[in-house]
XYZ file of C-alpha atoms in Angstrom:
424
model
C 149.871 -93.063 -27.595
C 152.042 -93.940 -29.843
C 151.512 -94.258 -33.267
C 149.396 -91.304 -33.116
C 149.162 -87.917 -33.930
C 146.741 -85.175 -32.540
C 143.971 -84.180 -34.608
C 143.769 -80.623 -36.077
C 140.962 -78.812 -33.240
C 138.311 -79.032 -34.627
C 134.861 -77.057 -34.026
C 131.970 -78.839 -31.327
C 129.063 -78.764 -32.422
C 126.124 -77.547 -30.383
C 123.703 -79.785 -28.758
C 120.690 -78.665 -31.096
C 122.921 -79.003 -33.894
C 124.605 -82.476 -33.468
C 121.021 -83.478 -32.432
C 119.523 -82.513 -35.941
C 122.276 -83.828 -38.032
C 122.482 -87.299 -35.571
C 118.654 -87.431 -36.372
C 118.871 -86.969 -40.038
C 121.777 -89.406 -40.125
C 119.984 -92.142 -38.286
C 116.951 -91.743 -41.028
C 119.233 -92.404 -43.837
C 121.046 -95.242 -42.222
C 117.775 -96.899 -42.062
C 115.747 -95.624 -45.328
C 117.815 -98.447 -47.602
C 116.680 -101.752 -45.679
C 113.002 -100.277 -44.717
C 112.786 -100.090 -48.998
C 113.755 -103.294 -49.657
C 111.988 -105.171 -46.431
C 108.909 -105.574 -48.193
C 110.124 -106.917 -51.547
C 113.235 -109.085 -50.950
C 111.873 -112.505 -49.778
C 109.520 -112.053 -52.843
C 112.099 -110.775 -55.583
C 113.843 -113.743 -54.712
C 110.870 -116.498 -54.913
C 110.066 -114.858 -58.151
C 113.304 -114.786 -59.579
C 113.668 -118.698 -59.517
C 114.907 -118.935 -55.512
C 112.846 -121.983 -53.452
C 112.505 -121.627 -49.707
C 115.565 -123.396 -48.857
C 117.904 -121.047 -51.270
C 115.986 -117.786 -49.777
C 117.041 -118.734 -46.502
C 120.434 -119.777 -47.316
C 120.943 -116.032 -48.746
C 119.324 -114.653 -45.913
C 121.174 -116.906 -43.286
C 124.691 -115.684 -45.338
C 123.588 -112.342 -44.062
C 123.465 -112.783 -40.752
C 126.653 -114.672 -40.847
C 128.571 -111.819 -42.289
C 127.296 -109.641 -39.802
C 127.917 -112.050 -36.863
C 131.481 -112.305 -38.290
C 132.281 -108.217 -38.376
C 130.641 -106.757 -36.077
C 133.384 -106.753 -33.766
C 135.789 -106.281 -36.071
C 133.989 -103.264 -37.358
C 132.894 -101.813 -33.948
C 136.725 -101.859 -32.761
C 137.490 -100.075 -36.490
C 135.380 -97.131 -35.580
C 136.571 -96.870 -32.222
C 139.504 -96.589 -33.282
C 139.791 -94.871 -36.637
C 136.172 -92.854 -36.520
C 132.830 -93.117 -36.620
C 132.603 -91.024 -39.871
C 135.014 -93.102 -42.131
C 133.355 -96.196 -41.370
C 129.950 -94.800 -41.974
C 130.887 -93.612 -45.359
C 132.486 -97.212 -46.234
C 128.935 -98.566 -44.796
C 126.963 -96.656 -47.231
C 128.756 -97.666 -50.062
C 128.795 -101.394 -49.585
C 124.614 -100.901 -49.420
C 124.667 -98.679 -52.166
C 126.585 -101.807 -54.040
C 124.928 -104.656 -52.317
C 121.053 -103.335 -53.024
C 122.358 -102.424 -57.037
C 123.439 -106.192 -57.116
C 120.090 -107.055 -55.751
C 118.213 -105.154 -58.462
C 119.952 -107.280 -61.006
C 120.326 -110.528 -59.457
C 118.957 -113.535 -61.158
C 120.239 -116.755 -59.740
C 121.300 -118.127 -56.488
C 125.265 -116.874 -56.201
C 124.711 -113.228 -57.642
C 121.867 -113.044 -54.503
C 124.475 -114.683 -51.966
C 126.668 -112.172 -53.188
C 124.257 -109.126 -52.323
C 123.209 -110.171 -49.500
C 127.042 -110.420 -48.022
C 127.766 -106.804 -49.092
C 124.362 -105.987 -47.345
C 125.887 -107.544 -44.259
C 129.362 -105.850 -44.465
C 127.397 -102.664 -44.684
C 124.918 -103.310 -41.609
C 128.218 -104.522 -39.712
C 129.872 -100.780 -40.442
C 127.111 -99.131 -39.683
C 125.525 -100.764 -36.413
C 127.561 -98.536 -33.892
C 129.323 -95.393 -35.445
C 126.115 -93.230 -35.476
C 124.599 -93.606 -31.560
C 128.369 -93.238 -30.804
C 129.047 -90.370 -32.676
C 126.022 -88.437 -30.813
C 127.134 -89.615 -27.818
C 130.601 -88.162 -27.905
C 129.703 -85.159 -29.488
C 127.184 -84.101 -26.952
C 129.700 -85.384 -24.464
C 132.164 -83.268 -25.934
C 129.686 -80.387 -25.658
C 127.811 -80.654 -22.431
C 130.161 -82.848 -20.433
C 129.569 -86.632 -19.645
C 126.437 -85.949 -17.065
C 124.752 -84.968 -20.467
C 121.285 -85.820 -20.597
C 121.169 -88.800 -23.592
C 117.597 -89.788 -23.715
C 116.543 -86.849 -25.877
C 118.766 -87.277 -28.315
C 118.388 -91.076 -28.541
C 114.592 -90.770 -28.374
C 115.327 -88.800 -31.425
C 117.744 -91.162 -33.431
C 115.203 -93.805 -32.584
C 112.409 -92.030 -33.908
C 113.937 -91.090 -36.919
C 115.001 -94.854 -37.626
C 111.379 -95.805 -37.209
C 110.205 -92.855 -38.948
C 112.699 -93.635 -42.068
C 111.737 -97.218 -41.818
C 108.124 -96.728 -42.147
C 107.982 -94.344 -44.923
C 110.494 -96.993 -46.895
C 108.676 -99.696 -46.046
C 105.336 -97.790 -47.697
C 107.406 -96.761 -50.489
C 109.227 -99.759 -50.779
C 106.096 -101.820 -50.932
C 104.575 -99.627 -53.200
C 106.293 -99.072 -55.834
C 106.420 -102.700 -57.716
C 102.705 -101.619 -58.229
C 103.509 -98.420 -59.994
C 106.702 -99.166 -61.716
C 107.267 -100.525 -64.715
C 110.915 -102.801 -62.649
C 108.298 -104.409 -60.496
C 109.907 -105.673 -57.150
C 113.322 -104.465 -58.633
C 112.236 -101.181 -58.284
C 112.720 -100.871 -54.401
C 116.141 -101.864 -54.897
C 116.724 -99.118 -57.460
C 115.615 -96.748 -55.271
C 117.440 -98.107 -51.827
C 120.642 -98.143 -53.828
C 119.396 -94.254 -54.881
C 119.350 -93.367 -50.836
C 122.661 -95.352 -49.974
C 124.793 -92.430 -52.268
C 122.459 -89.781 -50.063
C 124.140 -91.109 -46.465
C 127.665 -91.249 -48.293
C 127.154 -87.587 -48.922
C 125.708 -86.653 -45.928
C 128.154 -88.382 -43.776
C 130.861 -86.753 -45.319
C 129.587 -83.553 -45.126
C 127.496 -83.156 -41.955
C 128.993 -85.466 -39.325
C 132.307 -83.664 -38.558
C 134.560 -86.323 -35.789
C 134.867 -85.120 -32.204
C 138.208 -84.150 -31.788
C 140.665 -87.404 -31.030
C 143.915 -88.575 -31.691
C 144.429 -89.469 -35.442
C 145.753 -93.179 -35.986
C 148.708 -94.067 -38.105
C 147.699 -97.528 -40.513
C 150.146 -99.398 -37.716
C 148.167 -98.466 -34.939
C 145.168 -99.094 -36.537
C 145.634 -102.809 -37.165
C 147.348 -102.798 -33.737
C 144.845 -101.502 -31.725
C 141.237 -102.682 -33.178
C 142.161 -106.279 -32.059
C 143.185 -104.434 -28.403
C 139.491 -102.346 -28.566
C 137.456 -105.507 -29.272
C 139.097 -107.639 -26.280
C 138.417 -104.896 -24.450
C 134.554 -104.666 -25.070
C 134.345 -107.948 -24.732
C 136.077 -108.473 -21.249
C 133.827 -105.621 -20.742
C 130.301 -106.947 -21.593
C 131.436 -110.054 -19.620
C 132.951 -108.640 -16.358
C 129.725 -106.257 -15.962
C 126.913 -107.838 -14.567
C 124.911 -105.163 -15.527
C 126.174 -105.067 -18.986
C 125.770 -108.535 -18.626
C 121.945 -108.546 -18.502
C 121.645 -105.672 -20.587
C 123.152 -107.638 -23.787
C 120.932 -110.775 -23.188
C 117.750 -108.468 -23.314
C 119.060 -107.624 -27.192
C 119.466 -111.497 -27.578
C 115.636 -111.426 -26.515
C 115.081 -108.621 -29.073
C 116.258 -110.121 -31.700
C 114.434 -113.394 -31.294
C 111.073 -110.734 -31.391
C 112.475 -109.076 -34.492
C 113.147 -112.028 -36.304
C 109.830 -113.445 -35.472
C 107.649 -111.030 -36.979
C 109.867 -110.867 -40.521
C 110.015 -114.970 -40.748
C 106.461 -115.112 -40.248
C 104.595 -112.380 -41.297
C 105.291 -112.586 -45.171
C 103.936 -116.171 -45.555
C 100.893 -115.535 -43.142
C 100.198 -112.688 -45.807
C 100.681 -114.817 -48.633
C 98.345 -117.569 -47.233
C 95.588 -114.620 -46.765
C 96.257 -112.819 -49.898
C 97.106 -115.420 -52.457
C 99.096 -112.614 -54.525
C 102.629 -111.872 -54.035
C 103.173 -108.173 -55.134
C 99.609 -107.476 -52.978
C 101.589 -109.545 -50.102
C 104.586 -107.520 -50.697
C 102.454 -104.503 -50.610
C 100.479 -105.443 -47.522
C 103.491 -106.479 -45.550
C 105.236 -102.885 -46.476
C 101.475 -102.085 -44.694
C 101.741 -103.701 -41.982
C 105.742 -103.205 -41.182
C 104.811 -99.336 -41.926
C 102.314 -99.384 -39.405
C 104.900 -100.843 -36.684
C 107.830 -98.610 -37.405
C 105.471 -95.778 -37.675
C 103.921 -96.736 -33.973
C 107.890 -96.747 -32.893
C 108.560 -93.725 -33.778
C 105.954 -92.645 -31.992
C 106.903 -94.574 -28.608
C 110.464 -93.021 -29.319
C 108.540 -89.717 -29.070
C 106.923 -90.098 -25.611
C 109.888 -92.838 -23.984
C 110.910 -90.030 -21.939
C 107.775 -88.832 -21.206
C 106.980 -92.583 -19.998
C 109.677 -92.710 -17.870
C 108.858 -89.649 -15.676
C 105.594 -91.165 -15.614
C 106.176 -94.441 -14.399
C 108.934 -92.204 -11.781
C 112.446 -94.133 -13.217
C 113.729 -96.299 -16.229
C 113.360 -99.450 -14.568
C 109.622 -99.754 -14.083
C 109.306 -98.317 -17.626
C 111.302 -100.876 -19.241
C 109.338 -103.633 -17.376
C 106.308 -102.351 -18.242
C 107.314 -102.159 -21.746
C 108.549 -105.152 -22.153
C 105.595 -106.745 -20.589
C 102.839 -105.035 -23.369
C 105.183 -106.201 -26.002
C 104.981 -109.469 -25.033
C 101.050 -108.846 -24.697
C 101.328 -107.874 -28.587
C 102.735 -111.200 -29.483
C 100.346 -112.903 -27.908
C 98.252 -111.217 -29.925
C 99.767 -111.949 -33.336
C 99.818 -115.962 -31.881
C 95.490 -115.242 -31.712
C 95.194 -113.906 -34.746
C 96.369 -116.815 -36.171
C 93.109 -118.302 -36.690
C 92.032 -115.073 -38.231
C 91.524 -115.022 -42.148
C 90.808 -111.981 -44.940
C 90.645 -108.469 -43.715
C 90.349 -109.374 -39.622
C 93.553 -111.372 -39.851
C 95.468 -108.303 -41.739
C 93.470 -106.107 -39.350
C 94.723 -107.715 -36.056
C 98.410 -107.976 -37.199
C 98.569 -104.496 -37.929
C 97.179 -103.754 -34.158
C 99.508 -106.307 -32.852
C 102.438 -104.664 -34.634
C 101.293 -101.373 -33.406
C 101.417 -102.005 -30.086
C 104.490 -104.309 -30.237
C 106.400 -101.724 -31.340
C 105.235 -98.448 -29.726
C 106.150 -100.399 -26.434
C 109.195 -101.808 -27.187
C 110.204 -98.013 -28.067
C 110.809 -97.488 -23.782
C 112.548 -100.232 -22.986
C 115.057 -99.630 -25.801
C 115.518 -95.858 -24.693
C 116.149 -96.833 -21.478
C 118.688 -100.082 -21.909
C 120.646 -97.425 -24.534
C 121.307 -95.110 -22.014
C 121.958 -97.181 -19.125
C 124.424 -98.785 -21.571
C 126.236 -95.898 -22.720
C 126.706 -94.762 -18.845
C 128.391 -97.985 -18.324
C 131.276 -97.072 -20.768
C 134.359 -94.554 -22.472
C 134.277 -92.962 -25.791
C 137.338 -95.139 -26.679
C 134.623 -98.448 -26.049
C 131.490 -97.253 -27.137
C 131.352 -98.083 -30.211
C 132.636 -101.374 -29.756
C 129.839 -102.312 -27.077
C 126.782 -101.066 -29.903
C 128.688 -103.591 -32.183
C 128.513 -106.329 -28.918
C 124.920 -105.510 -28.997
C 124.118 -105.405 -32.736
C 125.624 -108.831 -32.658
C 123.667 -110.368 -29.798
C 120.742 -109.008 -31.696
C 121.911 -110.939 -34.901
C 122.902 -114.396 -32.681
C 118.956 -113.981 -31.597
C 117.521 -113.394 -34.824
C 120.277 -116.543 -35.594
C 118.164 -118.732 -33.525
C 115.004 -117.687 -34.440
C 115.225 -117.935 -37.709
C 116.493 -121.529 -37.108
C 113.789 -122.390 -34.734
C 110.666 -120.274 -35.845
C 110.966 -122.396 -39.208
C 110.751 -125.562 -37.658
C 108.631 -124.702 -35.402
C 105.842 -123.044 -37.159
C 106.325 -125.415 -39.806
C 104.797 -128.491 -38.044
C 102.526 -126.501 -34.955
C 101.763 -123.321 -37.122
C 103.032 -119.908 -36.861
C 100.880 -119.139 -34.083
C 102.799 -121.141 -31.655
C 105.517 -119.928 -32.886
C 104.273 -116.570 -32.104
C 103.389 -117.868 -28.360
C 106.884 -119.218 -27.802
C 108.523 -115.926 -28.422
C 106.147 -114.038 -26.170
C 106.618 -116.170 -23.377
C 110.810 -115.382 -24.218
C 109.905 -111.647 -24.116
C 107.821 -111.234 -21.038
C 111.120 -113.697 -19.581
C 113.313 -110.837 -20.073
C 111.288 -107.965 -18.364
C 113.111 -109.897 -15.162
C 116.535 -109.183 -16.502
C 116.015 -104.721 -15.750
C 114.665 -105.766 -11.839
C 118.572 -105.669 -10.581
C 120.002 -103.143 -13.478
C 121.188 -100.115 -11.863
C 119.863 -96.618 -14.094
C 123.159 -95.514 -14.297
C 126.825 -96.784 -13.974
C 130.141 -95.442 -13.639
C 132.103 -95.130 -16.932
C 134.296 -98.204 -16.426
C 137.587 -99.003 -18.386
């Protein structure tokens, strides 16, 4: 192509080898949000923020992401999956130091934006970068689900032990609900340095700047036309839609239901860290056995149905223990989340790699930033909704509605093929 030059060969890493570093990557990605999850909404609220401002910020987060993700997803197609990283840990290293410091509304706007540029970098470049390696490895019949059982493990894994920590610590440190910020700022610089050292690029074609800014807008039309002109893709990208609708759900509601049965914000922020802990602990554990599931239930497809259909089950269960108060109500959330989350674990294997054998290394991770941002435009509208809602029938309808949307899209895997050709 030209405008490029070839890469200097480099060495391929083995298959146990790109599978430990992809797993240790994948933990750090996700260690700085799982710290500050518990304390944000709080350190906010306490710093002078009302309702309306703390969604504003939050809503200016989403936006940034909606607005880059394809932007971002065709950048690492295009110039690496490594670079990009590296700039994504950096804007979180500098958008969770801001948020240690913030005290008014424009200085937490401001955060919150460089928190979205940095979940925009980093939605796609990791998954992708496993993918090609062990493509450029084993071949493109490669067996993914391992490896992405063991990315998504290690997320969960990452996310539960920050959310602990991060809910922790304003009870044992002098900063209060600063602290977690401190300390996901701390974990950003440890990605930089581990991306640059341990997550050596598949050898490709090295851009010049000119065929960079020429062909990201090319790479994102392309993903695009491609999520659209695939039925299968298609479905596959309204299921994250769905997912993100869940997602949202459970962290618009769950801090104010804990606040309403504690009556203490650093114990809320402590219980929520709790309760989130418990969930991303419980998907690390579904990550575990996914495959395992999936030779149980003999293919992907019944798997992801069934999946689906247990996570909706939890939600229902969150919308009951509504009515809960004290102990039982923090009790039943936490077995709702557990079981919400170990089951979405299979379905989420399974739509990842029937995605990525629906598409090239030169798409791929273009099509994770398609999905990241149909996950965003569904946490859009339930953050939106879920407000409203809850705020006149109470948040266990609004817990009702969204199970009813899940258990919805367990009919969207009934005509997904397991596998596709790699389409251009």
């Amino acid at each position: 192509m030209t405008g490029l030059a070839t890469a200097p060969a480099a060495r391929v890493l083995s298959p146990r080898s790109a599978l430990r570093r992809y797993g240790l990557i994948s933990a750090l990605t996700w260690l700085p949000p799982g710290l500050m999850m518990s304390s944000m909404v709080l350190l906010m609220s306490a710093r002078g923020l009302d309702l309306a401002e703390v969604g504003v910020v939050m809503s200016c987060y989403s936006v940034t992401v909606i607005v880059l993700e394809l932007p971002t997803g065709g950048l690492a197609d295009v110039l690496g999956r490594r670079a990009v990283l590296a700039a994504a840990a950096l804007f979180m290293m500098a958008g969770m130091g801001l948020l240690a410091v913030a005290g008014s509304f424009w200085p937490f706007v401001a955060a919150s934006v460089l928190k979205g540029i940095a979940r925009a970098l980093s939605s796609g470049p990791p998954q992708a970068w496993y993918v090609d390696t062990l493509h450029a490895a084993e071949g493109p019949d490669a067996d993914l689900k391992p490896g992405l059982a063991r990315g998504s493990a290690m997320s969960s894994a990452s996310l539960c032990a920050g959310t602990l920590v991060g809910g922790t610590l304003p009870l044992v440190v002098p900063w209060g609900l600063a602290a977690p910020m401190v300390a996901a700022s701390a974990s950003a610089v440890a990605l930089f340095v581990v991306v640059l050292v341990a997550m050596p690029e598949p050898p490709h074609p090295r851009p010049s700047l000119r065929s960079v800014l020429r062909d990201v807008p090319v790479t994102m039309a392309a993903g695009l036309r491609l999520g659209v002109a695939d039925r299968g893709l298609r479905r596959l990208l309204f299921v994250a839609f769905t997912l993100g609708i869940a997602l949202s759900s459970v962290e618009v509601l769950t801090p104010g239901r804990l606040a309403e049965l504690t009556g203490d914000r650093e114990w809320a922020s402590f219980l929520y860290g709790l309760v989130t802990a418990a969930g991303f602990g419980a998907s690390a554990a579904g990550s575990w056995i996914a495959p395992g599931v999936v030779r149980l239930l003999r293919g992907p497809v019944a798997a992801a149905i069934a999946g689906t259909a247990a996570g909706a089950c939890a939600l229902g269960g969150l919308a009951a223990s509504a009515v809960l108060t004290g102990a039982a109500g923090v009790a039943a959330m936490i077995g709702a989340y557990v079981l919400m989350f170990a089951a979405g674990a299979v379905p989420e294997l399974v739509r990842n790699e029937m995605m990525h054998r629906r598409v090239t290394t030169s798409r791929r991770a273009t099509l994770m930033s398609v999905d990241s941002l149909q996950l965003q435009f569904g946490g859009t509208t339930a953050t939106l909704g879920l407000g409203f809602l809850a705020s006149r029938a109470g948040v266990g309808a609004g817990w009702a509605v969204v199970g009813v949307v899940v258990l919805a899209s367990a009919l969207l895997y009934l005509r997904v093929p397991p596998s596709g050709a790699h389409p251009e």
